[in-house]
N, CA and C of each residue as an Amber inpcrd file, in Angstrom:
protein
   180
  17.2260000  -6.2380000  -0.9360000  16.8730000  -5.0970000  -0.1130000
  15.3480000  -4.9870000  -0.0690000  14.9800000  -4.9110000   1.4590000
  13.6590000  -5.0880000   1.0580000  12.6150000  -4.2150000   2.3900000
  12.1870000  -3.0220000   2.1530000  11.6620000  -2.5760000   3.4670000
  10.4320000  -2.7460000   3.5720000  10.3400000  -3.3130000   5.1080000
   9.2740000  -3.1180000   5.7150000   8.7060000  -2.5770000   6.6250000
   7.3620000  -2.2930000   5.9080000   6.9220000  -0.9000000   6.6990000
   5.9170000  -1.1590000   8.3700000   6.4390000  -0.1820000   9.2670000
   6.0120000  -0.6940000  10.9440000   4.2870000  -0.5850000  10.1770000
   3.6490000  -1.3100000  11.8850000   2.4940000  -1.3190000  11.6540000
   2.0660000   0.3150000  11.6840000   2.5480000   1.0960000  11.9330000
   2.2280000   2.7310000  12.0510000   1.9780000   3.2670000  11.0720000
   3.2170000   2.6480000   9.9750000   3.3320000   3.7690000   8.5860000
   1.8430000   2.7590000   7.8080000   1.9140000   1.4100000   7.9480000
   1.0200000   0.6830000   6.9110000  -0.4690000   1.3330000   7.4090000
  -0.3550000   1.8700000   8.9370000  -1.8180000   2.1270000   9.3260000
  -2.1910000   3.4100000   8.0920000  -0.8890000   4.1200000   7.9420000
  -1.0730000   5.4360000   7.8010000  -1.4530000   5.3030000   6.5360000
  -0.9250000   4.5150000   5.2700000  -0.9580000   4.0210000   3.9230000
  -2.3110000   3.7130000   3.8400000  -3.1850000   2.6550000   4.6360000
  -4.0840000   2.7860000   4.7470000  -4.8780000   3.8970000   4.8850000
  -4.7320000   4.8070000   5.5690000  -5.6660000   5.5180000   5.5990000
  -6.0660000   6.6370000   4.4810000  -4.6740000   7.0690000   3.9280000
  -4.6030000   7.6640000   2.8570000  -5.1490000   7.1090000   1.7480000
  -5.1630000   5.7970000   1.6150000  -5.7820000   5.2290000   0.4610000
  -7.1780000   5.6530000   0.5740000  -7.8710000   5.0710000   1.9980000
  -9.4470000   5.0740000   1.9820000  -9.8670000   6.8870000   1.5900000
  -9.1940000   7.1960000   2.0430000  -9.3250000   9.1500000   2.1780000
  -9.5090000   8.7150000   0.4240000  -8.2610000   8.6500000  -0.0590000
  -8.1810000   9.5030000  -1.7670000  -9.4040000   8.3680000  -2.5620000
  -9.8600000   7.2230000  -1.9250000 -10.7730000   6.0950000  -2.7360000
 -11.7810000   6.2470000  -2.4140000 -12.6170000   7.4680000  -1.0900000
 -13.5030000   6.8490000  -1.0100000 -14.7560000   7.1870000  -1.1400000
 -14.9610000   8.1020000  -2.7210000 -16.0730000   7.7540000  -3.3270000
 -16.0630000   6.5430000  -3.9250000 -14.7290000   6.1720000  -4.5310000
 -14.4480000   5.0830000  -5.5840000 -15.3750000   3.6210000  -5.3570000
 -15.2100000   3.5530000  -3.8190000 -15.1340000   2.4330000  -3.0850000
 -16.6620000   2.7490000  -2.2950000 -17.2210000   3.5710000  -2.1200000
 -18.3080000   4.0610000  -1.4730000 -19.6840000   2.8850000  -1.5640000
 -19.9040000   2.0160000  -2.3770000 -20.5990000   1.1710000  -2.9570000
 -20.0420000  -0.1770000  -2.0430000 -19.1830000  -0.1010000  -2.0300000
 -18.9660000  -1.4070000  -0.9000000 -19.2550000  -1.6360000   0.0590000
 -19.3130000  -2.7990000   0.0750000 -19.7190000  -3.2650000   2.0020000
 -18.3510000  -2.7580000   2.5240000 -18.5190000  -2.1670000   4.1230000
 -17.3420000  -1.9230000   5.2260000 -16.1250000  -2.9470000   5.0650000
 -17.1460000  -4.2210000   5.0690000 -15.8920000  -5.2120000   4.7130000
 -14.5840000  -5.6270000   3.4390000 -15.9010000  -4.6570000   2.1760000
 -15.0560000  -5.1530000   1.1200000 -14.3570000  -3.9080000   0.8930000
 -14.2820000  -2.7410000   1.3090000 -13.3450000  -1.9920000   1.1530000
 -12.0270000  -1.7230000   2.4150000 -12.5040000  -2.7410000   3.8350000
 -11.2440000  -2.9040000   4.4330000 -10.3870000  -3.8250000   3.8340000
 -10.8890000  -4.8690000   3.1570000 -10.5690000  -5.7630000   2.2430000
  -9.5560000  -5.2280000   1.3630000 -10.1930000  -4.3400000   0.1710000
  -9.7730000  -3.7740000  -0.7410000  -8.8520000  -2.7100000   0.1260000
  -8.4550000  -2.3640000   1.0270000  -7.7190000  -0.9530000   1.0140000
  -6.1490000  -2.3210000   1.8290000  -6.5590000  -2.8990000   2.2780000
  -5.5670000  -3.8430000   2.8040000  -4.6690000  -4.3360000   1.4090000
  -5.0660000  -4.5390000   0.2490000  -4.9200000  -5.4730000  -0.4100000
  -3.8710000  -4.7100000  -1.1120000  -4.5870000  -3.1680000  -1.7480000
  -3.5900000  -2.1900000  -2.1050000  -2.5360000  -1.6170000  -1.2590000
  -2.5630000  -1.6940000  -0.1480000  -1.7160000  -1.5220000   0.9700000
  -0.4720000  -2.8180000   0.7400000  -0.7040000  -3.7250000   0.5190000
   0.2490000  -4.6150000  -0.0250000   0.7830000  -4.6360000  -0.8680000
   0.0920000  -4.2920000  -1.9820000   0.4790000  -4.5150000  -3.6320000
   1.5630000  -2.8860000  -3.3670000   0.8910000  -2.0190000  -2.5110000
   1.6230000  -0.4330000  -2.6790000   3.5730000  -1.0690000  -2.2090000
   3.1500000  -1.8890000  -1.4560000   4.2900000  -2.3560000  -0.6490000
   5.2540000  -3.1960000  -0.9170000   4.5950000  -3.9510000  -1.7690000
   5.7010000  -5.2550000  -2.4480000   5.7970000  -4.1870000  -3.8750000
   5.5900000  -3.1510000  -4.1840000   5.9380000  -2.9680000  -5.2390000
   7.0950000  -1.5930000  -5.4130000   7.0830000  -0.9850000  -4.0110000
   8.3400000  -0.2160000  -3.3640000   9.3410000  -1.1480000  -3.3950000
   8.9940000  -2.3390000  -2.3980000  10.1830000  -3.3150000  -2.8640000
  10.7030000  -3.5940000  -4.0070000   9.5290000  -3.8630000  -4.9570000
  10.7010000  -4.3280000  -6.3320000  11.4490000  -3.3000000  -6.6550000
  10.7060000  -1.6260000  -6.6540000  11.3750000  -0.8420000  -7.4660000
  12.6390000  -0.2820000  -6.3970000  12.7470000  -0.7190000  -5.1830000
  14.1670000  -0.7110000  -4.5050000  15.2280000  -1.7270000  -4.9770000
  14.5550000  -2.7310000  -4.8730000  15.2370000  -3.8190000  -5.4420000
  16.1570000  -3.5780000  -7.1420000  15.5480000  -3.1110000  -7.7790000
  15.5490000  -2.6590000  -9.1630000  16.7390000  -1.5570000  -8.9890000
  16.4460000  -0.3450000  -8.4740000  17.3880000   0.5650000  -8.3910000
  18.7350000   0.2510000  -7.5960000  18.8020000  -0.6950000  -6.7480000
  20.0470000  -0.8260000  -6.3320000  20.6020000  -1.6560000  -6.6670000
  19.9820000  -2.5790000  -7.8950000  20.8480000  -3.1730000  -8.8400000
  21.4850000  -2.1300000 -10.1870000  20.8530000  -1.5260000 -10.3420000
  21.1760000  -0.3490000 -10.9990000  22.7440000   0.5360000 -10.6140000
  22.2820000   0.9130000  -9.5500000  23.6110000   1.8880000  -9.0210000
  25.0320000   1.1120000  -8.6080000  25.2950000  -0.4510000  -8.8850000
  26.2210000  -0.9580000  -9.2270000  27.4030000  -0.7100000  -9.8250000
């Protein structure tokens, strides 16, 4: 089981990240924090998957 998210919601994931990161990230070049907010945008994403994956082996 494995969802994937439209380009709408990932825009939106994105954006929320840069919002809540971005003093964190403020020191970066434009590039390395589209970089960096892409990257967590993935990791946020393959890691919904596992823990879907996980729980519906669970409820078996």
């Amino acid at each position: 089981m494995s969802k994937k998210l439209t380009p709408k919601q990932r825009m939106k994931i994105k954006a929320r990240m840069a919002r809540a990161l971005k003093e964190d990230i403020k020191d970066l070049s434009a590039d390395f924090q589209k970089i960096l907010i892409d990257d967590l945008a993935t990791a946020f994403q393959n890691r919904i998957n596992v823990l879907m994956r996980v729980q519906a082996k669970r409820s078996y």
